[in-house]
Coordinates of C-alpha atoms in Angstrom, one line a residue:
Chain A
X1 CA 149.0 52.0 0.8
X2 CA 150.0 54.6 -2.0
X3 CA 148.0 52.9 -5.0
X4 CA 144.2 53.5 -2.7
X5 CA 145.1 57.0 -3.2
X6 CA 144.2 56.4 -6.6
X7 CA 140.8 55.1 -6.2
X8 CA 140.2 58.6 -4.6
X9 CA 141.4 60.1 -8.5
X10 CA 137.8 59.7 -9.7
X11 CA 136.7 62.2 -7.3
X12 CA 138.7 63.9 -7.0
X13 CA 138.3 65.6 -10.7
X14 CA 134.7 66.1 -10.5
X15 CA 135.6 68.0 -7.1
X16 CA 138.2 70.2 -9.8
X17 CA 135.0 70.2 -12.0
X18 CA 132.3 70.8 -10.9
X19 CA 132.9 72.1 -7.4
X20 CA 136.5 74.0 -6.4
X21 CA 136.6 75.9 -10.8
X22 CA 132.9 76.6 -10.3
X23 CA 134.0 78.5 -6.5
X24 CA 136.8 80.2 -8.7
X25 CA 134.2 81.3 -10.5
X26 CA 131.8 82.7 -8.0
X27 CA 134.5 84.0 -6.4
X28 CA 135.9 86.0 -9.7
X29 CA 132.3 87.6 -10.3
X30 CA 131.9 89.0 -7.0
X31 CA 134.5 90.7 -6.6
X32 CA 134.3 92.3 -10.8
X33 CA 131.5 94.4 -12.5
X34 CA 129.4 93.8 -15.1
X35 CA 132.7 95.0 -17.1
X36 CA 134.8 92.9 -15.8
X37 CA 137.0 95.0 -13.5
X38 CA 137.8 94.4 -10.4
X39 CA 135.8 96.1 -7.5
X40 CA 134.2 96.3 -4.2
X41 CA 131.0 98.3 -4.6
X42 CA 129.5 94.5 -4.7
X43 CA 130.2 93.4 -1.3
X44 CA 129.4 97.3 0.4
X45 CA 126.2 97.0 -1.4
X46 CA 125.1 93.6 0.4
X47 CA 125.2 95.5 3.4
X48 CA 122.1 97.0 1.6
X49 CA 119.9 93.7 2.8
X50 CA 121.7 93.4 6.2
X51 CA 117.7 92.3 7.1
X52 CA 117.2 90.0 4.5
X53 CA 120.1 88.2 6.3
X54 CA 119.5 88.1 9.7
X55 CA 115.8 87.1 9.0
X56 CA 117.1 83.8 6.6
X57 CA 119.9 84.0 9.4
X58 CA 117.3 83.6 12.1
X59 CA 114.4 82.0 10.8
X60 CA 116.7 79.4 9.9
X61 CA 117.8 78.7 13.2
X62 CA 114.5 78.6 15.0
X63 CA 113.0 75.7 11.9
X64 CA 117.2 73.9 13.6
X65 CA 115.9 74.4 17.6
X66 CA 113.0 73.3 16.4
X67 CA 113.9 70.4 14.9
X68 CA 116.3 69.4 17.5
X69 CA 113.7 69.5 20.6
X70 CA 111.5 66.9 18.6
X71 CA 114.0 64.8 17.1
X72 CA 116.5 64.0 20.3
X73 CA 113.1 62.2 22.0
X74 CA 112.5 60.8 18.6
X75 CA 115.3 59.3 18.0
X76 CA 116.3 58.2 21.4
X77 CA 113.3 56.2 21.6
X78 CA 114.1 55.4 18.0
X79 CA 116.7 54.0 19.6
X80 CA 116.0 52.2 21.6
X81 CA 112.8 50.2 20.2
X82 CA 113.9 46.6 19.1
X83 CA 116.4 46.3 15.9
X84 CA 113.0 44.9 13.7
X85 CA 110.9 47.7 14.8
X86 CA 113.8 50.6 14.1
X87 CA 113.9 49.4 10.8
X88 CA 109.8 50.1 10.0
X89 CA 110.3 53.2 12.0
X90 CA 113.4 54.6 9.9
X91 CA 111.4 54.0 6.6
X92 CA 108.9 56.1 8.0
X93 CA 111.2 58.3 9.0
X94 CA 111.9 58.6 5.8
X95 CA 109.0 58.2 4.6
X96 CA 107.8 61.8 3.2
X97 CA 112.1 62.0 2.2
X98 CA 110.4 60.1 -1.1
X99 CA 107.2 62.3 -2.0
X100 CA 108.8 65.3 -4.7
X101 CA 110.1 68.5 -2.4
X102 CA 108.0 70.5 -4.5
X103 CA 105.0 69.2 -4.1
X104 CA 104.9 67.9 -0.3
X105 CA 105.8 72.5 0.0
X106 CA 102.0 73.3 -2.0
X107 CA 100.4 70.9 -0.2
X108 CA 101.1 73.1 2.8
X109 CA 99.9 76.0 0.8
X110 CA 96.9 74.3 0.6
X111 CA 96.6 73.4 3.6
X112 CA 97.8 76.9 5.3
X113 CA 96.1 78.9 3.2
X114 CA 93.0 81.2 4.7
X115 CA 90.5 79.9 2.6
X116 CA 92.2 76.3 3.0
X117 CA 91.6 73.9 4.4
X118 CA 92.6 74.1 8.3
X119 CA 91.0 77.3 7.7
X120 CA 87.9 75.3 6.6
X121 CA 87.7 73.2 9.6
X122 CA 88.9 76.1 12.2
X123 CA 85.3 77.2 10.7
X124 CA 83.3 74.1 10.6
X125 CA 84.6 73.8 14.5
X126 CA 83.0 77.6 14.9
X127 CA 86.4 77.8 16.3
X128 CA 86.5 81.5 14.7
X129 CA 82.9 82.8 16.1
X130 CA 84.4 81.3 20.2
X131 CA 87.1 83.8 19.1
X132 CA 84.8 86.5 18.4
X133 CA 82.4 86.4 21.2
X134 CA 86.2 86.1 23.3
X135 CA 87.5 89.0 21.9
X136 CA 83.6 91.0 22.1
X137 CA 83.8 90.3 25.5
X138 CA 86.9 91.3 26.6
X139 CA 87.0 94.8 25.5
X140 CA 86.6 96.7 22.1
X141 CA 89.8 97.1 20.8
X142 CA 89.7 93.8 20.1
X143 CA 88.5 92.0 16.1
X144 CA 85.1 90.5 16.7
X145 CA 84.8 89.4 13.1
X146 CA 87.2 87.0 12.2
X147 CA 87.0 84.6 9.3
X148 CA 90.2 83.3 9.3
X149 CA 93.3 82.9 11.1
X150 CA 96.2 83.8 9.2
X151 CA 98.4 81.1 8.6
X152 CA 100.2 81.7 5.0
X153 CA 102.5 84.2 3.7
X154 CA 103.6 84.1 7.7
X155 CA 106.7 83.6 9.0
X156 CA 105.9 80.9 11.2
X157 CA 104.6 78.9 8.1
X158 CA 108.6 79.5 6.7
X159 CA 109.9 77.4 9.6
X160 CA 107.0 75.1 9.7
X161 CA 107.8 74.8 6.2
X162 CA 111.7 74.3 7.2
X163 CA 110.6 71.9 10.1
X164 CA 108.9 69.9 8.1
X165 CA 111.2 69.1 5.3
X166 CA 114.8 69.3 7.0
X167 CA 113.6 66.7 10.5
X168 CA 114.4 63.5 9.3
X169 CA 117.6 64.9 8.5
X170 CA 118.6 66.0 12.5
X171 CA 116.6 62.3 13.0
X172 CA 119.0 60.0 11.7
X173 CA 121.8 61.8 12.7
X174 CA 121.2 61.4 16.1
X175 CA 119.7 58.0 15.9
X176 CA 122.9 56.4 13.8
X177 CA 124.7 58.1 16.7
X178 CA 122.1 56.8 19.7
X179 CA 122.3 53.6 18.2
X180 CA 125.7 52.9 19.7
X181 CA 124.9 54.1 23.3
X182 CA 125.0 51.7 25.6
X183 CA 122.0 50.9 27.8
X184 CA 124.5 50.0 30.9
X185 CA 125.5 53.8 30.5
X186 CA 122.6 55.1 31.0
X187 CA 122.0 52.9 34.4
X188 CA 125.5 52.9 35.4
X189 CA 124.8 57.0 35.2
X190 CA 121.6 56.1 36.8
X191 CA 123.5 53.9 40.0
X192 CA 125.3 56.4 40.2
X193 CA 122.7 58.7 41.9
X194 CA 121.7 60.7 38.3
X195 CA 118.6 61.5 38.3
X196 CA 116.6 61.9 34.5
X197 CA 117.4 65.4 34.3
X198 CA 121.2 64.6 35.4
X199 CA 121.6 61.8 32.8
X200 CA 120.3 64.1 29.6
X201 CA 122.4 66.6 30.7
X202 CA 125.4 65.0 32.1
X203 CA 125.7 61.7 30.1
X204 CA 123.3 61.3 26.6
X205 CA 123.6 65.0 25.0
X206 CA 127.8 64.7 25.7
X207 CA 127.9 61.3 24.1
X208 CA 124.8 62.8 21.8
X209 CA 127.2 65.9 20.7
X210 CA 128.6 64.5 17.1
X211 CA 124.8 64.0 16.1
X212 CA 123.2 67.2 17.5
X213 CA 126.4 68.9 15.3
X214 CA 125.6 66.8 12.7
X215 CA 121.6 67.5 12.6
X216 CA 121.9 71.1 13.3
X217 CA 124.6 71.1 10.0
X218 CA 122.6 69.1 7.6
X219 CA 119.3 71.2 8.9
X220 CA 120.9 74.6 9.5
X221 CA 122.4 74.8 6.0
X222 CA 119.3 73.5 3.6
X223 CA 117.4 76.3 5.5
X224 CA 119.5 78.5 5.2
X225 CA 120.0 78.8 2.1
X226 CA 116.0 77.9 1.0
X227 CA 113.9 79.9 -1.5
X228 CA 111.2 77.6 -2.2
X229 CA 109.7 77.3 1.6
X230 CA 109.6 81.2 1.6
X231 CA 108.5 82.2 -2.4
X232 CA 105.4 79.6 -1.2
X233 CA 104.9 79.8 2.4
X234 CA 106.0 83.7 3.0
X235 CA 104.8 85.9 0.7
X236 CA 106.4 88.4 -0.9
X237 CA 107.3 89.8 3.6
X238 CA 109.7 87.0 4.0
X239 CA 111.7 86.8 1.5
X240 CA 115.3 84.4 1.9
X241 CA 118.8 85.4 1.2
X242 CA 117.5 81.9 -1.0
X243 CA 115.3 84.6 -3.5
X244 CA 117.6 87.1 -2.8
X245 CA 120.3 85.5 -5.3
X246 CA 117.3 83.7 -7.0
X247 CA 115.9 87.2 -8.2
X248 CA 120.0 88.3 -9.2
X249 CA 120.6 85.3 -11.2
X250 CA 117.0 84.8 -12.4
X251 CA 114.6 87.6 -11.4
X252 CA 114.3 91.2 -13.2
X253 CA 116.9 93.0 -10.5
X254 CA 118.9 90.6 -12.5
X255 CA 122.8 91.5 -11.6
X256 CA 125.1 88.0 -11.8
X257 CA 128.1 89.6 -10.0
X258 CA 126.0 90.9 -7.0
X259 CA 124.2 87.1 -6.9
X260 CA 127.9 86.2 -6.6
X261 CA 128.8 88.3 -3.5
X262 CA 125.7 87.1 -1.4
X263 CA 126.1 83.2 -2.2
X264 CA 130.4 83.7 -1.0
X265 CA 129.2 86.1 1.7
X266 CA 126.2 82.9 2.5
X267 CA 129.1 80.6 2.1
X268 CA 132.1 82.4 5.0
X269 CA 128.6 82.5 7.4
X270 CA 127.0 79.5 7.4
X271 CA 131.0 78.3 7.7
X272 CA 131.4 80.5 10.3
X273 CA 128.4 79.0 12.0
X274 CA 129.7 75.2 11.7
X275 CA 132.9 75.4 13.1
X276 CA 131.2 76.8 15.9
X277 CA 129.1 74.0 16.3
X278 CA 132.0 71.2 16.3
X279 CA 134.4 72.3 18.3
X280 CA 132.0 72.7 20.7
X281 CA 130.5 69.0 19.9
X282 CA 134.0 67.8 18.5
X283 CA 136.5 68.8 22.4
X284 CA 136.2 65.4 23.4
X285 CA 136.8 63.9 20.4
X286 CA 134.6 61.6 20.0
X287 CA 134.4 59.8 16.3
X288 CA 131.0 60.8 14.6
X289 CA 129.3 60.9 10.8
X290 CA 130.5 64.0 10.8
Chain B
X1 CA 130.3 36.3 62.7
X2 CA 126.5 36.5 62.8
X3 CA 126.6 40.8 60.8
X4 CA 122.8 42.0 60.5
X5 CA 121.7 42.0 57.6
X6 CA 121.6 44.2 55.0
X7 CA 119.3 43.1 52.1
X8 CA 116.6 40.9 52.1
X9 CA 115.2 39.4 49.3
X10 CA 111.1 38.2 50.0
X11 CA 109.4 35.6 47.9
X12 CA 110.9 37.6 44.6
X13 CA 108.7 37.5 41.0
X14 CA 109.6 37.7 37.9
X15 CA 108.6 37.2 34.2
X16 CA 110.7 38.5 31.1
X17 CA 107.4 38.7 28.6
X18 CA 105.6 35.9 30.5
X19 CA 108.7 33.8 30.7
X20 CA 109.3 33.8 34.5
X21 CA 112.4 34.1 35.8
X22 CA 112.2 33.9 39.5
X23 CA 109.5 32.6 41.1
X24 CA 109.9 33.3 44.4
X25 CA 113.1 34.3 45.4
X26 CA 114.2 34.6 49.4
X27 CA 117.3 35.2 50.6
X28 CA 119.3 37.6 53.4
X29 CA 122.7 38.7 52.8
X30 CA 124.9 39.7 55.7
X31 CA 126.4 42.5 56.0
X32 CA 130.2 43.0 55.0
X33 CA 129.8 39.6 53.2
X34 CA 131.5 38.2 50.7
X35 CA 128.2 36.3 48.7
X36 CA 128.3 35.3 45.1
X37 CA 125.3 33.7 43.6
X38 CA 126.2 30.9 41.4
X39 CA 124.8 29.4 39.0
X40 CA 124.5 28.8 34.8
X41 CA 123.6 31.1 32.4
X42 CA 119.8 31.6 32.9
X43 CA 119.6 30.5 35.9
X44 CA 118.3 34.3 36.8
X45 CA 121.8 35.3 38.5
X46 CA 121.8 38.3 37.0
X47 CA 118.1 39.3 37.5
X48 CA 118.6 38.9 40.8
X49 CA 121.5 41.4 40.9
X50 CA 119.3 44.1 39.1
X51 CA 116.7 43.6 41.3
X52 CA 119.0 44.5 44.2
X53 CA 120.3 47.5 41.5
X54 CA 116.5 48.9 41.0
X55 CA 117.0 47.6 37.4
X56 CA 114.6 45.8 37.5
X57 CA 111.0 45.9 39.0
X58 CA 109.6 42.4 40.6
X59 CA 105.9 41.5 39.4
X60 CA 105.9 41.3 43.3
X61 CA 107.9 40.1 46.4
X62 CA 110.1 42.8 48.7
X63 CA 113.0 43.9 48.6
X64 CA 114.2 44.9 51.8
X65 CA 117.4 47.2 52.5
X66 CA 118.4 47.9 56.0
X67 CA 114.7 47.3 57.0
X68 CA 112.4 49.9 54.9
X69 CA 111.2 48.8 51.9
X70 CA 113.1 49.3 48.6
X71 CA 110.8 48.0 46.7
X72 CA 110.0 50.9 44.7
X73 CA 112.7 53.6 45.1
X74 CA 114.9 53.9 41.7
X75 CA 118.0 52.8 40.7
X76 CA 119.9 56.5 41.8
X77 CA 118.4 56.2 45.3
X78 CA 119.7 53.9 46.4
X79 CA 122.7 53.4 48.7
X80 CA 124.1 50.6 46.4
X81 CA 126.8 50.7 43.4
X82 CA 127.2 48.3 40.5
X83 CA 129.7 47.7 38.5
X84 CA 128.7 46.0 35.3
X85 CA 129.7 43.4 33.3
X86 CA 130.5 45.1 29.8
X87 CA 132.7 48.0 32.8
X88 CA 129.5 50.2 31.1
X89 CA 132.6 53.3 31.7
X90 CA 131.9 57.3 30.2
X91 CA 133.7 57.2 26.6
X92 CA 133.2 61.3 26.7
X93 CA 135.1 61.5 30.0
X94 CA 138.3 60.3 30.8
X95 CA 139.5 58.6 34.0
X96 CA 139.3 61.1 36.5
X97 CA 136.1 62.5 35.6
X98 CA 135.0 59.0 35.0
X99 CA 135.7 57.9 38.8
X100 CA 134.3 61.8 39.8
X101 CA 130.8 60.5 38.4
X102 CA 128.9 60.0 41.7
X103 CA 130.7 62.2 44.0
X104 CA 130.1 65.1 41.9
X105 CA 125.8 65.1 41.4
X106 CA 126.0 64.9 45.6
X107 CA 129.1 67.7 45.7
X108 CA 130.5 70.5 45.0
X109 CA 133.5 70.3 47.3
X110 CA 135.9 70.0 45.0
X111 CA 138.5 69.2 46.9
X112 CA 137.1 66.4 48.5
X113 CA 136.3 65.3 45.3
X114 CA 139.9 65.4 44.5
X115 CA 141.4 63.9 47.0
X116 CA 139.0 61.1 47.0
X117 CA 138.6 60.0 43.8
X118 CA 142.9 59.9 44.1
X119 CA 142.7 57.6 46.9
X120 CA 140.3 55.4 45.2
X121 CA 142.4 55.1 42.2
X122 CA 145.3 54.5 44.4
X123 CA 143.6 52.2 45.8
X124 CA 143.0 49.9 42.7
X125 CA 146.4 50.7 41.4
X126 CA 146.0 53.3 39.2
X127 CA 148.1 56.0 39.8
X128 CA 148.6 58.2 37.3
X129 CA 146.0 57.6 34.9
X130 CA 143.5 60.3 36.3
X131 CA 143.9 61.9 32.8
X132 CA 143.3 59.0 30.4
X133 CA 140.8 58.6 27.7
X134 CA 138.5 54.9 28.7
X135 CA 138.8 53.7 25.6
X136 CA 142.4 53.6 25.9
X137 CA 143.0 51.7 28.2
X138 CA 143.8 47.8 28.2
X139 CA 140.2 45.7 29.8
X140 CA 141.8 44.5 33.6
X141 CA 142.4 48.7 33.7
X142 CA 139.0 49.3 32.6
X143 CA 138.0 46.9 35.3
X144 CA 139.8 48.6 38.2
X145 CA 137.7 52.2 36.5
X146 CA 134.6 50.4 37.0
X147 CA 135.4 49.4 40.4
X148 CA 136.9 52.5 41.2
X149 CA 133.9 54.7 40.2
X150 CA 131.5 52.6 42.0
X151 CA 134.0 51.9 45.6
X152 CA 134.3 55.7 46.2
X153 CA 130.8 56.3 46.3
X154 CA 131.2 54.4 49.6
X155 CA 128.5 51.9 49.0
X156 CA 127.0 49.6 52.0
X157 CA 126.1 46.9 49.3
X158 CA 128.4 46.7 46.0
X159 CA 126.8 44.7 43.7
X160 CA 129.2 42.7 40.6
X161 CA 127.7 41.0 37.3
X162 CA 130.8 38.8 36.3
X163 CA 132.7 41.9 36.3
X164 CA 136.3 39.6 35.5
X165 CA 134.2 38.1 32.6
X166 CA 136.2 39.4 29.1
X167 CA 140.0 39.2 31.4
X168 CA 142.3 36.9 31.0
X169 CA 142.5 34.0 33.1
X170 CA 145.6 35.3 34.9
X171 CA 144.4 39.2 35.5
X172 CA 141.6 37.6 36.5
X173 CA 143.6 35.2 39.1
X174 CA 145.0 38.2 40.5
X175 CA 141.5 40.6 40.2
X176 CA 140.1 37.6 42.5
X177 CA 142.7 38.2 45.5
X178 CA 142.4 42.0 44.5
X179 CA 138.8 42.4 45.1
X180 CA 139.0 39.9 47.9
X181 CA 141.1 42.2 49.5
X182 CA 139.6 45.4 48.5
X183 CA 136.6 44.1 49.9
X184 CA 137.9 42.8 53.7
X185 CA 140.2 46.6 54.0
X186 CA 136.8 48.7 52.7
X187 CA 134.1 46.5 54.9
X188 CA 131.3 46.5 52.7
X189 CA 129.1 44.1 51.4
X190 CA 129.7 42.5 48.1
X191 CA 127.1 40.8 45.3
X192 CA 129.3 39.0 43.3
X193 CA 127.2 37.2 40.4
X194 CA 129.2 34.3 37.9
X195 CA 129.5 31.2 36.3
X196 CA 132.4 29.7 37.2
X197 CA 132.6 27.8 40.5
X198 CA 136.4 28.5 40.8
X199 CA 135.8 32.2 41.2
X200 CA 133.3 31.8 43.8
X201 CA 134.9 29.5 46.1
X202 CA 137.9 31.3 46.0
X203 CA 136.3 34.6 47.3
X204 CA 133.4 34.0 48.9
X205 CA 132.3 34.1 52.2
X206 CA 128.5 32.6 51.1
X207 CA 128.1 31.0 47.9
X208 CA 124.0 30.2 46.9
X209 CA 124.2 28.3 44.2
X210 CA 121.4 28.8 41.5
X211 CA 119.2 27.3 38.5
X212 CA 116.0 28.2 36.7
X213 CA 115.4 30.0 39.1
X214 CA 115.6 29.3 42.4
X215 CA 118.6 28.3 45.7
X216 CA 119.6 25.5 44.5
X217 CA 121.9 25.0 48.6
X218 CA 122.9 28.7 50.4
X219 CA 126.1 28.5 52.3
X220 CA 130.6 28.6 52.8
X221 CA 132.4 27.6 50.2
X222 CA 133.3 24.5 52.7
X223 CA 130.0 23.5 52.8
X224 CA 128.9 23.5 48.6
X225 CA 131.7 21.6 48.3
X226 CA 131.4 19.1 50.7
X227 CA 128.3 18.9 51.8
X228 CA 126.1 19.5 48.4
X229 CA 122.6 19.1 49.2
X230 CA 121.2 17.7 45.3
X231 CA 122.6 16.3 42.4
X232 CA 122.9 19.7 40.6
X233 CA 125.2 21.4 42.7
X234 CA 127.3 18.9 42.8
X235 CA 127.7 18.1 39.5
X236 CA 127.7 22.4 38.9
X237 CA 130.5 22.2 41.5
X238 CA 133.7 21.0 40.5
X239 CA 133.9 17.3 39.1
X240 CA 131.4 14.6 40.5
X241 CA 130.8 11.4 40.0
X242 CA 127.1 10.5 41.2
X243 CA 125.6 7.9 41.2
X244 CA 121.6 6.2 42.8
X245 CA 122.0 4.3 45.8
X246 CA 120.3 2.5 48.9
X247 CA 120.6 4.0 51.9
X248 CA 120.5 0.8 54.6
X249 CA 120.6 1.6 57.4
X250 CA 122.4 3.6 60.0
X251 CA 126.2 4.1 57.9
X252 CA 125.6 2.2 55.7
X253 CA 125.6 2.8 52.1
X254 CA 125.4 0.7 49.2
X255 CA 126.1 1.8 45.5
X256 CA 128.0 1.0 42.6
X257 CA 127.0 -2.9 43.3
X258 CA 128.2 -3.1 47.1
X259 CA 128.3 -1.6 50.5
X260 CA 129.8 0.6 51.7
X261 CA 130.2 2.2 55.3
X262 CA 129.1 5.9 55.5
X263 CA 129.2 9.0 57.3
X264 CA 125.2 10.0 57.1
X265 CA 123.0 8.8 59.7
X266 CA 118.8 9.9 59.8
X267 CA 117.5 7.6 56.7
X268 CA 114.9 6.1 56.6
X269 CA 115.7 1.9 55.5
X270 CA 116.4 1.6 52.3
X271 CA 115.7 5.5 51.4
X272 CA 116.2 5.6 48.2
X273 CA 119.7 8.3 47.6
X274 CA 121.9 9.8 45.6
X275 CA 126.1 9.5 46.8
X276 CA 128.1 12.4 45.1
X277 CA 131.9 11.1 45.1
X278 CA 134.5 14.0 43.5
X279 CA 137.0 12.7 41.6
X280 CA 140.3 13.4 44.0
X281 CA 138.5 11.4 47.0
X282 CA 139.2 8.2 44.8
X283 CA 142.6 6.1 45.5
X284 CA 143.8 3.8 43.0
X285 CA 145.0 1.0 43.8
X286 CA 146.1 -2.3 42.3
X287 CA 143.3 -3.9 41.2
X288 CA 142.8 -6.8 43.9
X289 CA 143.5 -5.0 46.9
X290 CA 140.1 -2.2 45.5
X291 CA 136.7 -2.0 46.7
X292 CA 135.5 -1.7 43.4
X293 CA 137.7 -2.6 40.1
X294 CA 137.4 -1.3 36.4
X295 CA 139.4 -0.6 33.9
X296 CA 140.6 2.5 32.2
X297 CA 139.6 3.8 28.9
X298 CA 141.8 7.0 29.4
X299 CA 142.9 9.0 30.2
X300 CA 144.5 12.3 30.0
X301 CA 147.3 15.0 31.5
X302 CA 145.2 18.1 33.2
X303 CA 148.9 19.9 34.9
X304 CA 148.7 19.1 38.5
X305 CA 146.9 15.5 37.6
X306 CA 145.5 13.3 35.5
X307 CA 142.1 12.8 34.5
X308 CA 140.8 9.4 34.1
X309 CA 137.8 8.1 33.4
X310 CA 137.1 4.6 34.5
X311 CA 134.1 1.8 33.1
X312 CA 133.8 0.1 36.5
X313 CA 130.0 -1.9 35.6
X314 CA 127.6 0.2 33.2
X315 CA 129.4 3.0 34.6
X316 CA 131.8 5.6 34.2
X317 CA 133.5 7.2 37.0
X318 CA 136.3 10.1 36.6
X319 CA 139.2 10.2 38.3
X320 CA 141.8 12.5 39.5
X321 CA 144.9 11.2 40.3
X322 CA 149.0 12.7 40.7
X323 CA 150.0 9.6 39.0
X324 CA 148.7 7.8 35.6
X325 CA 147.3 4.2 34.8
X326 CA 147.6 3.0 31.3
X327 CA 144.0 2.5 29.4
X328 CA 142.8 -0.2 28.7
X329 CA 143.9 -1.3 31.9
X330 CA 142.4 -2.7 35.0
X331 CA 142.9 -0.9 38.7
X332 CA 140.7 -0.5 41.8
X333 CA 138.6 1.6 43.3
X334 CA 138.9 2.4 47.6
X335 CA 137.0 5.0 48.7
X336 CA 136.6 6.0 52.4
X337 CA 133.6 7.0 54.5
X338 CA 134.6 10.7 55.1
X339 CA 134.7 11.1 51.2
X340 CA 131.0 9.7 50.5
X341 CA 128.4 11.8 49.8
X342 CA 124.4 11.3 50.4
X343 CA 121.9 13.5 48.9
X344 CA 117.6 12.5 49.4
X345 CA 116.9 11.1 45.8
X346 CA 115.1 13.2 43.8
X347 CA 112.1 12.5 41.2

């Protein structure tokens, strides 16, 4: 046993140099001003950006919930397929991940734009004429000259981008846990009188809990700190913490002390959120992929 | 003691991917009986059990419960509980909650649930295990939890799918007796699936021998053992010497090159038959006194008896005897009229 710990040394060195030390540097900047003196001014200033933090958490939470709702039945269905079919379907789930992240998000831009593919498709289907007509019938206050649906540069587009990009990270951990559930465990619940809803709430969800909490972590964390998705799909009105932090380091407001403080606060918030999901999921002590 | 019929299967057909598993199976199961489905793997016994439990939908045919058609009723609406082959306990719940699972779905009376669960745990010998995690239990203990989890719901019928298969021999024997005791004490119909003929004979009131999706014979353990209806049953239930023979007339049969007196009658003159003689029913005597003589090929010690293979003509007899002969020795064999079982020959 003693000797095995040596195998971890390379990673420990890596971790110290590239994770622990940078974290300490971030913390140092967060609590100092440009002159290098200790200050709490940066943290105080973050209060002004509370709406951005709130929006980030809200949109990430929305995306996480949508991912969970979409992924849970999909993962269950996957886990019940024959092994050979499971492999093919899993590959299809992961396929979008092989494509460049930027490219995928650009694709959504061209789809969602005001004169983008979707709106042109709706126009060809005379959908706008139909909506205008109905609005005309319903009352004077409703617009009757719509020529497109506003989709790009909305909060909805940001959530869509998050769901699209991070859905596989919800499906995979759920699937990993669900494959281990024996069909006879579900049959036993049925046998003891559980209907479909009761099977879900009393057996399937509790047994999938480790996968659910891993999936939430893996979707929520990147969603809450993303800046590409909000920049490309959200326009100026849907700035997230990620964008804000980027601005402090690479943007006009160049203030890496404030940027560090924001990163630190975001990290604490994320850790708190994860603490909540992990204690609620792990109370039965089932060993999962977490 | 003929009890009313509780479960009735009528002309059940089941296919898996177009492969027929059950082809028109019909069977009545009486209340408060211990019924065993016995057969080799792939004979359709587990499928039959799952049809009763509602986990397999038959392609055609009907399942009646107390005379009511339940063919299309989902499992959770049936008054039947199952003990699954690999127990299928809920790993996220402790022993108490596993047993309480069914009760909690029907009632919110915490006090009643508690007393019923504790009483059932005591019945199966798991008093004091309530808070234990099921994953920390031994195979035998998990088995008991699975049985308690089914029985606590007071089903009319308990289905058991090879529940003792994973236990070691000694524990299996203990559990066999305990299951029988439970079944008699609670007066619940048990339908038990096994491929172990000894297990079937030990516990059952009625044994249903199955092969290739068909029922071969239904009867008490004694009937099945002593009066097998065909070569498959004779061969599957214990070891047998099965020979072709000719029924000359009532009470006289010829096999192994000579005529024997027997107790069977009612066959056509000179009808071709199969003759079954159990290995323990053959008396070993000095060669000169034997009805048949043969040469001992080998002798195997089996604990309570010796198993000998004896060559006589072109047939090799299996004989169980408490005294061993020497390999290569010439011995005589005697078979009494009662020990000869005659079945029509199948072709």
